[in-house]
XYZ file of C-alpha atoms in Angstrom:
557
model
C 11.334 8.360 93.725
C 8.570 8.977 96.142
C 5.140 7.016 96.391
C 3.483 10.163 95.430
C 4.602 10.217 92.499
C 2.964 6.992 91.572
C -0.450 8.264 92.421
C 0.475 11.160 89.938
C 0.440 8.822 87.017
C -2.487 7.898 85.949
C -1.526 4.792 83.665
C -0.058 2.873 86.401
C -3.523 2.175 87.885
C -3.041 2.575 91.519
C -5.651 3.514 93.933
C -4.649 4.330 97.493
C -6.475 2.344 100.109
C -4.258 3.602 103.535
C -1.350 5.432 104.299
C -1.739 8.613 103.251
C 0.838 10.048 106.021
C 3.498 8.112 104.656
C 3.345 8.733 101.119
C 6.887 10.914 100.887
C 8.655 7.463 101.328
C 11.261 6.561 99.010
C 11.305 3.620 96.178
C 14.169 2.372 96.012
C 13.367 -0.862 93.871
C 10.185 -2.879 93.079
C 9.799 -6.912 93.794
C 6.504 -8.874 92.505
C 5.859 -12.086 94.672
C 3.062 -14.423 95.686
C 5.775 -15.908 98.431
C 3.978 -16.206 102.420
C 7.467 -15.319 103.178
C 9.356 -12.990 100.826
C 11.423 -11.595 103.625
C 14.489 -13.534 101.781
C 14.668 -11.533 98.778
C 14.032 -7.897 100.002
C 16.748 -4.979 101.312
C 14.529 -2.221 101.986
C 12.882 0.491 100.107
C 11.184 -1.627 97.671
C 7.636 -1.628 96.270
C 6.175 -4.763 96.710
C 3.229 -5.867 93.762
C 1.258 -9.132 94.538
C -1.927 -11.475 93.418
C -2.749 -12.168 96.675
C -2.117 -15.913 95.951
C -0.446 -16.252 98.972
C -3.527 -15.486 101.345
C -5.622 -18.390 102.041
C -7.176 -17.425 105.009
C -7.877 -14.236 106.706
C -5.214 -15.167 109.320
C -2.598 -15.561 106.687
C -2.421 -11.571 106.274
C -1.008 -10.481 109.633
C 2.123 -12.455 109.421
C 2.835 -11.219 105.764
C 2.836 -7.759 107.006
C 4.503 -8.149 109.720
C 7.482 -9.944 107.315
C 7.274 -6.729 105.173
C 7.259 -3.958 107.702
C 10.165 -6.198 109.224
C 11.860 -5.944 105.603
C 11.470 -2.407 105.330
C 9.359 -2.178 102.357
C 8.284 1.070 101.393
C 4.525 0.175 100.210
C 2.395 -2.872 99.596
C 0.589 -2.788 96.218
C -2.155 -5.711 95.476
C -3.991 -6.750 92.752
C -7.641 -6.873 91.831
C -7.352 -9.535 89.104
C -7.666 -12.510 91.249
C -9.931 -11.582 94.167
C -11.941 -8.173 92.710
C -11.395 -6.058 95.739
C -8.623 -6.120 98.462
C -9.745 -8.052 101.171
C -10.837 -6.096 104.609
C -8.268 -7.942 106.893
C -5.189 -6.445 104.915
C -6.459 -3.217 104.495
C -6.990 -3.358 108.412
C -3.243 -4.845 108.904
C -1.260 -2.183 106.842
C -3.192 0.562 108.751
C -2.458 -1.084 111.616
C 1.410 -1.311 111.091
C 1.263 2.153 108.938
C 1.783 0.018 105.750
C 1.264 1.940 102.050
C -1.285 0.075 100.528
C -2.334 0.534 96.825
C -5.008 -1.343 94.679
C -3.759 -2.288 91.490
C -6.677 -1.606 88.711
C -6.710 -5.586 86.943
C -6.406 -3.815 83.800
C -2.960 -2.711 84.511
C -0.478 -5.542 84.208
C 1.871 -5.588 86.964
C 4.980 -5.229 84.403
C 3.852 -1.839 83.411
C 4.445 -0.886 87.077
C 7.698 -2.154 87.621
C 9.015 -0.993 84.287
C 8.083 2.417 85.191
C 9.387 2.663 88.963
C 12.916 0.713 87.566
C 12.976 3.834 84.788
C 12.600 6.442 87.432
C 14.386 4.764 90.006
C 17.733 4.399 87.809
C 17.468 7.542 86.213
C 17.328 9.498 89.490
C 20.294 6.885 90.919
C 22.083 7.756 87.684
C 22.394 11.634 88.589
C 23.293 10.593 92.081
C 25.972 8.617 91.016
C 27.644 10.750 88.489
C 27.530 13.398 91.336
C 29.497 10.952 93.560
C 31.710 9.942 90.592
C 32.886 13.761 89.968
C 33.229 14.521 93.697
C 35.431 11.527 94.212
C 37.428 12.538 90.830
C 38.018 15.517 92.748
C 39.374 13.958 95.876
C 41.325 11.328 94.397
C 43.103 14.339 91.981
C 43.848 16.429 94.999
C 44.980 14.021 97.063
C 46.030 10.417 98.007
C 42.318 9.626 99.756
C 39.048 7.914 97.911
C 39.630 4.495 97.740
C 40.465 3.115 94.408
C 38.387 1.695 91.948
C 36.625 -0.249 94.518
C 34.676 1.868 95.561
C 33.256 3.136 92.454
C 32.886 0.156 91.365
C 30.877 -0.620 94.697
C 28.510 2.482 93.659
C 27.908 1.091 90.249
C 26.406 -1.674 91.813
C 24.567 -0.877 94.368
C 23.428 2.116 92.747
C 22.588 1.017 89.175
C 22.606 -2.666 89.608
C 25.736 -3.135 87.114
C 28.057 -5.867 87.843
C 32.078 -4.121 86.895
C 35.631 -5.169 86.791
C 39.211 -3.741 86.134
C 40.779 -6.342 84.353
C 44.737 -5.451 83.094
C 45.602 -5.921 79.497
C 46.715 -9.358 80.188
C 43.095 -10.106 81.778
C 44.388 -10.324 85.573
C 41.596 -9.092 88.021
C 42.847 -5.507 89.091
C 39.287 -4.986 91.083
C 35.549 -5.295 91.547
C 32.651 -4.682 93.650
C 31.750 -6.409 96.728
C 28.348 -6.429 94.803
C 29.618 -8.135 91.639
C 29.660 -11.405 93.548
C 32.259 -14.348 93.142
C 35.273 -12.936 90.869
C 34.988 -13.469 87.135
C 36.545 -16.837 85.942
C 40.274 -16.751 84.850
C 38.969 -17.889 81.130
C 36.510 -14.951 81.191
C 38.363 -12.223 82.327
C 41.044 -13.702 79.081
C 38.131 -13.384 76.752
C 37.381 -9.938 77.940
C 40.688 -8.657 77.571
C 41.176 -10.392 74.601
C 38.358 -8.933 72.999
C 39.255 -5.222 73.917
C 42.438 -5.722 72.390
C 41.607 -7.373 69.312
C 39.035 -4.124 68.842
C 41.875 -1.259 69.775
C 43.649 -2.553 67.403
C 41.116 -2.671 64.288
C 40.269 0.541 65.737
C 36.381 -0.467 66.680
C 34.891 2.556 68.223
C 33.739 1.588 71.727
C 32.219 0.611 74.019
C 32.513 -3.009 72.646
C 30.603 -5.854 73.574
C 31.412 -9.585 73.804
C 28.556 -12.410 74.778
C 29.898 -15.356 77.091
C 27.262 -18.017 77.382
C 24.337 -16.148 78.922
C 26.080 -12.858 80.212
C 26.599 -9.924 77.744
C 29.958 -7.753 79.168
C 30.579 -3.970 77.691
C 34.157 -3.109 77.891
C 35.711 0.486 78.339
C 39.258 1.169 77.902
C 40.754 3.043 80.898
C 43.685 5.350 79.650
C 46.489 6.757 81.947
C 45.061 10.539 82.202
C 48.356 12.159 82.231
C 49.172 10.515 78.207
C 48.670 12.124 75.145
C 45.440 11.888 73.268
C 44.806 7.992 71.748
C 44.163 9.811 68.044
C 47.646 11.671 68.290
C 49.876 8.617 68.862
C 50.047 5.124 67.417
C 48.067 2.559 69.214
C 50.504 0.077 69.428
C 52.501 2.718 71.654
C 49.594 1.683 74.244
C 47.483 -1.087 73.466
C 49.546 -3.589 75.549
C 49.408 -1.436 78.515
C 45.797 -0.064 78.943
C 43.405 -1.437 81.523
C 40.120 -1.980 80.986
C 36.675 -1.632 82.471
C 34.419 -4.517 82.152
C 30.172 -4.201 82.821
C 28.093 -7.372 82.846
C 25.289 -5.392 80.597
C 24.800 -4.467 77.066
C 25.712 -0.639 76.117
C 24.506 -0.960 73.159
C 21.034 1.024 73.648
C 22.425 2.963 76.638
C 21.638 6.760 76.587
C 24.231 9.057 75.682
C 23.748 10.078 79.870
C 24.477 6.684 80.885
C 27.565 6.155 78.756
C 29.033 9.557 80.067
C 28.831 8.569 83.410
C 30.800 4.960 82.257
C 33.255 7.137 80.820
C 33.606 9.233 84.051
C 34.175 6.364 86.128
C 37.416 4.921 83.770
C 38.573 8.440 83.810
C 38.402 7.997 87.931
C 40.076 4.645 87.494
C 42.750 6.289 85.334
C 43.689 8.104 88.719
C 44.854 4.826 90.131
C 46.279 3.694 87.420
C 48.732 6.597 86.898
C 49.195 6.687 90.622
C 49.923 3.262 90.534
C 52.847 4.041 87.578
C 54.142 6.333 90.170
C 54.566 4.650 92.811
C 56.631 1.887 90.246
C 59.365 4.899 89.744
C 61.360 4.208 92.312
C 61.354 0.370 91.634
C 62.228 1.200 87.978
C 64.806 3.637 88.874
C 66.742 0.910 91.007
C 66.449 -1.553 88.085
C 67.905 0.818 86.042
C 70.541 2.183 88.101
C 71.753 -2.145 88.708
C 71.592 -2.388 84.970
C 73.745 0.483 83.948
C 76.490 -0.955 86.905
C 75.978 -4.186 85.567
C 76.480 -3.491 81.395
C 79.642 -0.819 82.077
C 81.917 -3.779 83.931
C 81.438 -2.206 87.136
C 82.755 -3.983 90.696
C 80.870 -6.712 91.661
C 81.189 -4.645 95.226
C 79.510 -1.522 94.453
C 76.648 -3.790 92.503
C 76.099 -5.820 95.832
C 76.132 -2.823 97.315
C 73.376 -1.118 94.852
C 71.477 -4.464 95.323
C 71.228 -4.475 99.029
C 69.461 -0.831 98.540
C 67.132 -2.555 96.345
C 66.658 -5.698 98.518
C 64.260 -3.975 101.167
C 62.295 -2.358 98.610
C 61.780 -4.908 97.077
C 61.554 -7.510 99.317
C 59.861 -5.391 102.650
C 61.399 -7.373 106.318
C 63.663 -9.940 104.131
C 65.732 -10.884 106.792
C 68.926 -12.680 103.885
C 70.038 -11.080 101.076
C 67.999 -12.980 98.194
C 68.575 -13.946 95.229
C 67.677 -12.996 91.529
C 66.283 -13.687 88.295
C 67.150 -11.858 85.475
C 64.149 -11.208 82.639
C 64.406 -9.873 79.211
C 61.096 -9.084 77.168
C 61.167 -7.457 73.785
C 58.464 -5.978 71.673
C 58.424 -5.867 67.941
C 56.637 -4.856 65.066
C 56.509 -5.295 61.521
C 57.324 -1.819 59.707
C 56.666 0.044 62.548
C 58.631 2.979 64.085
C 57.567 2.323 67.596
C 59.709 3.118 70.872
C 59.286 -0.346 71.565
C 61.379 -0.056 75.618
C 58.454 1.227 77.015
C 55.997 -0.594 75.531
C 58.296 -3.659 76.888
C 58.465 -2.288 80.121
C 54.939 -1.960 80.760
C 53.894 -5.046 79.822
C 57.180 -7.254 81.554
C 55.518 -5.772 84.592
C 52.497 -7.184 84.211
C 53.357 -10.657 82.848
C 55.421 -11.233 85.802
C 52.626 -10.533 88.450
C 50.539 -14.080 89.327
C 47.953 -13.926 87.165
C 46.032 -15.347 90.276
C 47.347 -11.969 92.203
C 44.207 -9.547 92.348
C 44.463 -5.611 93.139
C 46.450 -2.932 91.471
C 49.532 -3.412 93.455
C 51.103 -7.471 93.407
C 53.852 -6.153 91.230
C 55.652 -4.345 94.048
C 58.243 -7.341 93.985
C 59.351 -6.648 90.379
C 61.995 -3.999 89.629
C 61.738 -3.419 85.395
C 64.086 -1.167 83.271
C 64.709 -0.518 79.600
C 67.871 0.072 77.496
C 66.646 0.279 73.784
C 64.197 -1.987 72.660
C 64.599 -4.389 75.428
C 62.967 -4.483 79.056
C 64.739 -5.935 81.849
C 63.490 -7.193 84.882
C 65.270 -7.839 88.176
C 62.971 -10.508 90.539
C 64.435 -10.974 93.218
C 63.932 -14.570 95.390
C 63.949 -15.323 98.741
C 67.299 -17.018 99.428
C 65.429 -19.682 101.539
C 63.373 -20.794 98.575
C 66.216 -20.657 96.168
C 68.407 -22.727 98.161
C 65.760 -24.999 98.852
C 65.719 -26.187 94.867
C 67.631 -23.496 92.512
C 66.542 -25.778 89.750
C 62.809 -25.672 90.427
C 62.128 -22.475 92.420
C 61.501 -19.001 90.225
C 60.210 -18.261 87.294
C 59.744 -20.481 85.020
C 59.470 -19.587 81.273
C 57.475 -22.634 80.185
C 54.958 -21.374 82.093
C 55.446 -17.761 82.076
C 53.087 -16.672 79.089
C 50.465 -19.518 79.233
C 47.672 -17.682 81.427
C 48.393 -14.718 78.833
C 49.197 -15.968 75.471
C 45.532 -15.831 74.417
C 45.229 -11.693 74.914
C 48.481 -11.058 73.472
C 47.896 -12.416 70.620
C 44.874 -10.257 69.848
C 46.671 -7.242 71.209
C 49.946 -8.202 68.675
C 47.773 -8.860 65.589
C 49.587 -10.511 62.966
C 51.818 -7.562 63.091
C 53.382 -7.885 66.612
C 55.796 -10.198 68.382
C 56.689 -10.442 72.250
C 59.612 -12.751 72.667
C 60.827 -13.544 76.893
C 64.105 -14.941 78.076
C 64.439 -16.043 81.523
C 67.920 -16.562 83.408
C 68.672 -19.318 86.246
C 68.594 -17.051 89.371
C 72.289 -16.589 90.801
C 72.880 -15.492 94.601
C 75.642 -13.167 94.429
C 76.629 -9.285 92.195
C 79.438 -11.392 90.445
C 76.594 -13.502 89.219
C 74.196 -10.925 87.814
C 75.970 -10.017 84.371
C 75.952 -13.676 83.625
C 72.456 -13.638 84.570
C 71.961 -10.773 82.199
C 73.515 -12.733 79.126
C 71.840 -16.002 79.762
C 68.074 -14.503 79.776
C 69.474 -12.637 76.426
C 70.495 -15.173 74.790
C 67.231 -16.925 76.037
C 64.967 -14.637 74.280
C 67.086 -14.784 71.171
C 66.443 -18.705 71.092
C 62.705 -17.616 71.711
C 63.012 -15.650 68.886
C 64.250 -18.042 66.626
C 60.658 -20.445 67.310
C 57.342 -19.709 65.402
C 54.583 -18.404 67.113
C 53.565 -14.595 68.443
C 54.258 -14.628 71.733
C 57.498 -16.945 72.530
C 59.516 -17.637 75.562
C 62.517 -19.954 76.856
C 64.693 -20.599 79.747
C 68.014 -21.078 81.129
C 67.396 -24.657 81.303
C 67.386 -24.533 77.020
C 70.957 -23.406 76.910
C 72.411 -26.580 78.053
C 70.636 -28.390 75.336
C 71.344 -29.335 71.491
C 67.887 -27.645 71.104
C 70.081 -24.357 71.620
C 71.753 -24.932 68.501
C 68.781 -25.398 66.077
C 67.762 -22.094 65.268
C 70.770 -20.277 64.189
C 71.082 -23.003 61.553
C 70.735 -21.191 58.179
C 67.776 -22.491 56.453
C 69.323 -23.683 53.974
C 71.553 -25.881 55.464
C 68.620 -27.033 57.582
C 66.362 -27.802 54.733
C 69.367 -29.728 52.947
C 70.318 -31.900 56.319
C 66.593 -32.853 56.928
C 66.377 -33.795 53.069
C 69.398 -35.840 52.623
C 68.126 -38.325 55.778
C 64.623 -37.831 55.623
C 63.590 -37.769 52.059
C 64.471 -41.475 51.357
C 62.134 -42.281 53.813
C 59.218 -40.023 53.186
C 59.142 -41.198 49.394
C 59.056 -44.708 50.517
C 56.436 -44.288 52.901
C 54.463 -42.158 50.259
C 55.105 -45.268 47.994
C 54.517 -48.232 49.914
C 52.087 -46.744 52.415
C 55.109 -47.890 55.000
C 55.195 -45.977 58.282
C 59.207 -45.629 58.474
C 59.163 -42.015 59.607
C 57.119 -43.155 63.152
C 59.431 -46.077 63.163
C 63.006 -43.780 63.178
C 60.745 -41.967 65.695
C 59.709 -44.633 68.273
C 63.032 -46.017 67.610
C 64.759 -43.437 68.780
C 62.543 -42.484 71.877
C 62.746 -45.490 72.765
C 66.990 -45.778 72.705
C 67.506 -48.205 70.167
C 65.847 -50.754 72.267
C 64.007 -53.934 69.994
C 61.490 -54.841 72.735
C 60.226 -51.776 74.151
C 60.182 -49.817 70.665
C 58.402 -53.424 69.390
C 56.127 -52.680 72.243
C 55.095 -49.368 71.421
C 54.422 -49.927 67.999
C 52.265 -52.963 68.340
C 54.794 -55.045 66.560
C 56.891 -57.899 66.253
C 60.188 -57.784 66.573
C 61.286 -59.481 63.749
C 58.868 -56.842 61.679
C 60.430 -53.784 63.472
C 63.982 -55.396 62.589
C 62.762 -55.382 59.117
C 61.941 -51.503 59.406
C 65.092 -50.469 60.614
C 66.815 -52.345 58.368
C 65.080 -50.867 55.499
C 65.872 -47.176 57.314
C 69.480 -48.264 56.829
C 69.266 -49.777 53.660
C 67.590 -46.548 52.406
C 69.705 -44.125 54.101
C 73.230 -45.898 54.293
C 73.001 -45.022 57.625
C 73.782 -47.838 60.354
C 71.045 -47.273 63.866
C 73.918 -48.950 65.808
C 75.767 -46.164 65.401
C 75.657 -43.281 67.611
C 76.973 -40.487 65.094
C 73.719 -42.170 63.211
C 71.357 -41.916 65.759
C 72.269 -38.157 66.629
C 71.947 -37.360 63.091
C 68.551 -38.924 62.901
C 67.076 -37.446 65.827
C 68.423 -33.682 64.529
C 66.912 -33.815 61.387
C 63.637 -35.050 62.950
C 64.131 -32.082 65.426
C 64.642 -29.419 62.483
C 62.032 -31.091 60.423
């Protein structure tokens, strides 16, 4: 807006005291402050109110506007409460450095200005930017240039003051404005994404709005622009897929204008995004051209020859052949008839990126393909690092899901499951179908545990653990009884504690001192315990048939 315009409105109390030439400046913000030295805190363009508390004596007023005009203020605006009429001295120094200066009637609160000039300055910012927005939708469609999401994000900042992000389904920082300050906290941007999950899938209309401690965040789902409409499909086809668009404000009392633009700018982010999907085709592709080689029993020559193709793209100026890591993901629902590859796919690629990685483009390392209901994923390692430690360098499913568990679990609602396997990575073609079956029969173990969102590793299959879940339940339940029941009756009984005691007992390898040690007992008393186990069980602890039978049932229990 123009300082004109404020002399145009009546209500706002201002009387013009010098400066009449330079009246067609622009506002481009408004700052109230009683500071001798405010210089700090402005950028330029604003209007700045004051009390005058600042000014002591007349020689304080010269170096204040000299600190403004230095700032680039547009106008100076004082008030009349304190002092009754502006002194003579900074009427004399704004003419004198072709400072605005305005008299602020003491009747008129300086709030009422600010409110006003924020109004018309954001209003007027707001057409500005949704002109930028479409002409850089434009751009981006018709060709590769504009920038990303960065810098729209950068215009909703500096131009409306509105802190954004582009957080993934999985809550992974995609982008955000140089404005927006330090990047959101790894907990936050989990909440977020948690959140606009949780609401696609009760179908809340958006946008929807979560409170963090003192920050209020609106969230906006950004959908691929080339897929069909949200209504037409099921949600579950997408909801593990779509980004996200997160604004530190409350859109709850936004005009219909303001949320249009919003909506404009995820529409320019969904540019990216399916540009981003495009440039993962010829990634996929090579996954997917490996896998088929790999599950028809084709020459371990012409699939190290198919992986050396893949090697560079993967892996840009590797100077070894790496090695790989095989990953299988499946999605399921309950009751639902959802093509649940794709779904898979999308979201394999995104669990395996760091979740400290920022930017829409980490995953370039990761080659993912489908084959039914299961996505596959082909990671390939340098061969440095995996020779360096095989057993410790990779992937690692323990870890895998844990920066991501939280979202997923809104996104699957009760209804959903996502279950990972992860292979031991191998160094050679002839390795890679093993690979293959050892991350499937991962997941299947996976599977077989509680829980929404599951995952287990290679290092599982050498285990007796491997074994427990394709027990039939019934045979499970009658093991565990048979050893355990005794026990848990007596215990119930005699308020004994013989369950912890097998326990210790056992963790501790049969020996007296240190299980005597752990339980804050005597010996003698623990001997008395495990002798009562025995007597209870007719089971002898020496034994190590015993002990393995013990520790099983305690395991399945």
């Amino acid at each position: 807006m123009r300082l004109r315009a404020l002399l145009d409105t009546g209500a706002l109390g201002l009387r013009l005291l010098g400066g009449e030439d330079e009246l067609d400046r622009t506002v481009r913000g408004v700052m109230t402050t009683d500071l001798r030295d405010p210089s700090r805190y402005l950028s330029g363009g604003e209007l700045v109110l004051t009390g005058l508390a600042w000014r002591r004596y007349a020689a304080d007023t010269e170096p204040f506007v000299r600190l403004l005009v230095t700032a680039g203020v547009a106008a100076l605006a004082a008030g009349e409460a304190e002092l009754g009429d502006i002194p003579d001295d900074l009427v004399t120094a704004c003419a004198r450095h072709r400072l605005p200066l305005f008299a602020v009637n003491e009747s008129v609160a300086f709030a009422t200005i600010t409110e006003h000039v924020v109004r018309q300055v954001s209003g007027e910012r707001a057409g500005d930017l949704a002109a930028v927005v479409d002409r850089h939708r434009r751009m981006m469609t018709s060709g590769p240039a504009g920038g990303g999401p960065d810098v729209v994000l950068d215009l909703l900042g500096s131009d409306l003051d509105l802190r954004a992000w582009v957080l993934s389904p999985t809550g992974r920082l995609i982008a955000g404005s140089k404005v927006s300050g330090p990047a959101l906290p790894a907990e936050v941007c989990a909440r977020l994404a948690a959140e606009q999950l949780a609401a696609a899938r009760t179908g809340r209309r958006g946008p929807h709005r979560l409170t963090l401690g003192a920050s209020t965040y609106s969230l906006f789902p950004v959908r691929g622009g080339g897929r069909a409409p949200q209504g037409s499909r099921d949600v579950r086809e997408t909801v593990l897929s779509d980004w996200l668009l997160a604004v530190e404000a409350d859109a709850g009392d936004w005009p219909d204008e303001r949320l249009d633009l919003l909506q404009g700018v995820t529409q320019l982010i969904a540019v990216e995004r399916d540009r981003r999907d495009a440039a993962r085709t010829v990634r996929r592709r090579l996954a997917q051209e490996v896998l088929e080689l790999v599950q028809t029993g084709a020459a371990p020559a012409e699939i190290a020859a198919r992986l050396r193709v893949a090697a560079p793209v993967l892996l840009p100026g590797l100077g070894a052949a790496p090695h790989w890591q095989v990953v299988v993901a499946r999605v399921e629902w309950d009751g639902a008839d959802v093509e649940a590859g794709p779904v898979a796919q999308s979201l394999l690629e995104e669990i395996l990126v760091d979740p400290r990685a920022t930017g829409p483009e980490p995953s370039d390392r990761i080659a993912v393909a489908h084959s039914g209901d299961e996505a596959i994923a082909l990671v390939p390692l340098p061969a440095v690092s995996a020779e360096h430690d095989g057993s410790e360098s990779g992937i690692h499913a323990d870890v895998l899901l844990d920066a991501v568990r939280d979202p997923l679990a809104a996104g699957l609602d009760g209804d959903g499951r996502v279950t990972l396997g992860v292979s031991a990575a191998v160094h050679s073609a002839e390795g890679l179908r093993g690979a293959l079956e050892e991350a499937r029969h991962a997941r299947r173990v996976a599977a077989a545990r509680p829980g929404r969102v599951c995952a287990a590793g290679h290092q599982e299959l050498a285990s007796h653990v491997l074994l427990l879940p394709f027990v039939p339940d019934d045979v499970r339940r009658a093991f565990t009884a048979r050893l355990l029941d005794p026990l848990r009756d007596y215990d119930r009984r005699h308020r004994a504690e013989l369950i912890p005691t097998l326990e210790a007992f056992l963790e501790c390898d049969g020996s007296w001192t240190r299980c005597a040690a752990r339980l804050h007992l005597h010996v003698n008393t623990l001997r008395y315990r495990v002798g009562r186990i025995e007597q209870l069980t007719s089971r002898d602890l020496s034994r190590l048939e015993d002990k393995l039978d013990f520790f099983l049932a305690l395991r399945m229990s």
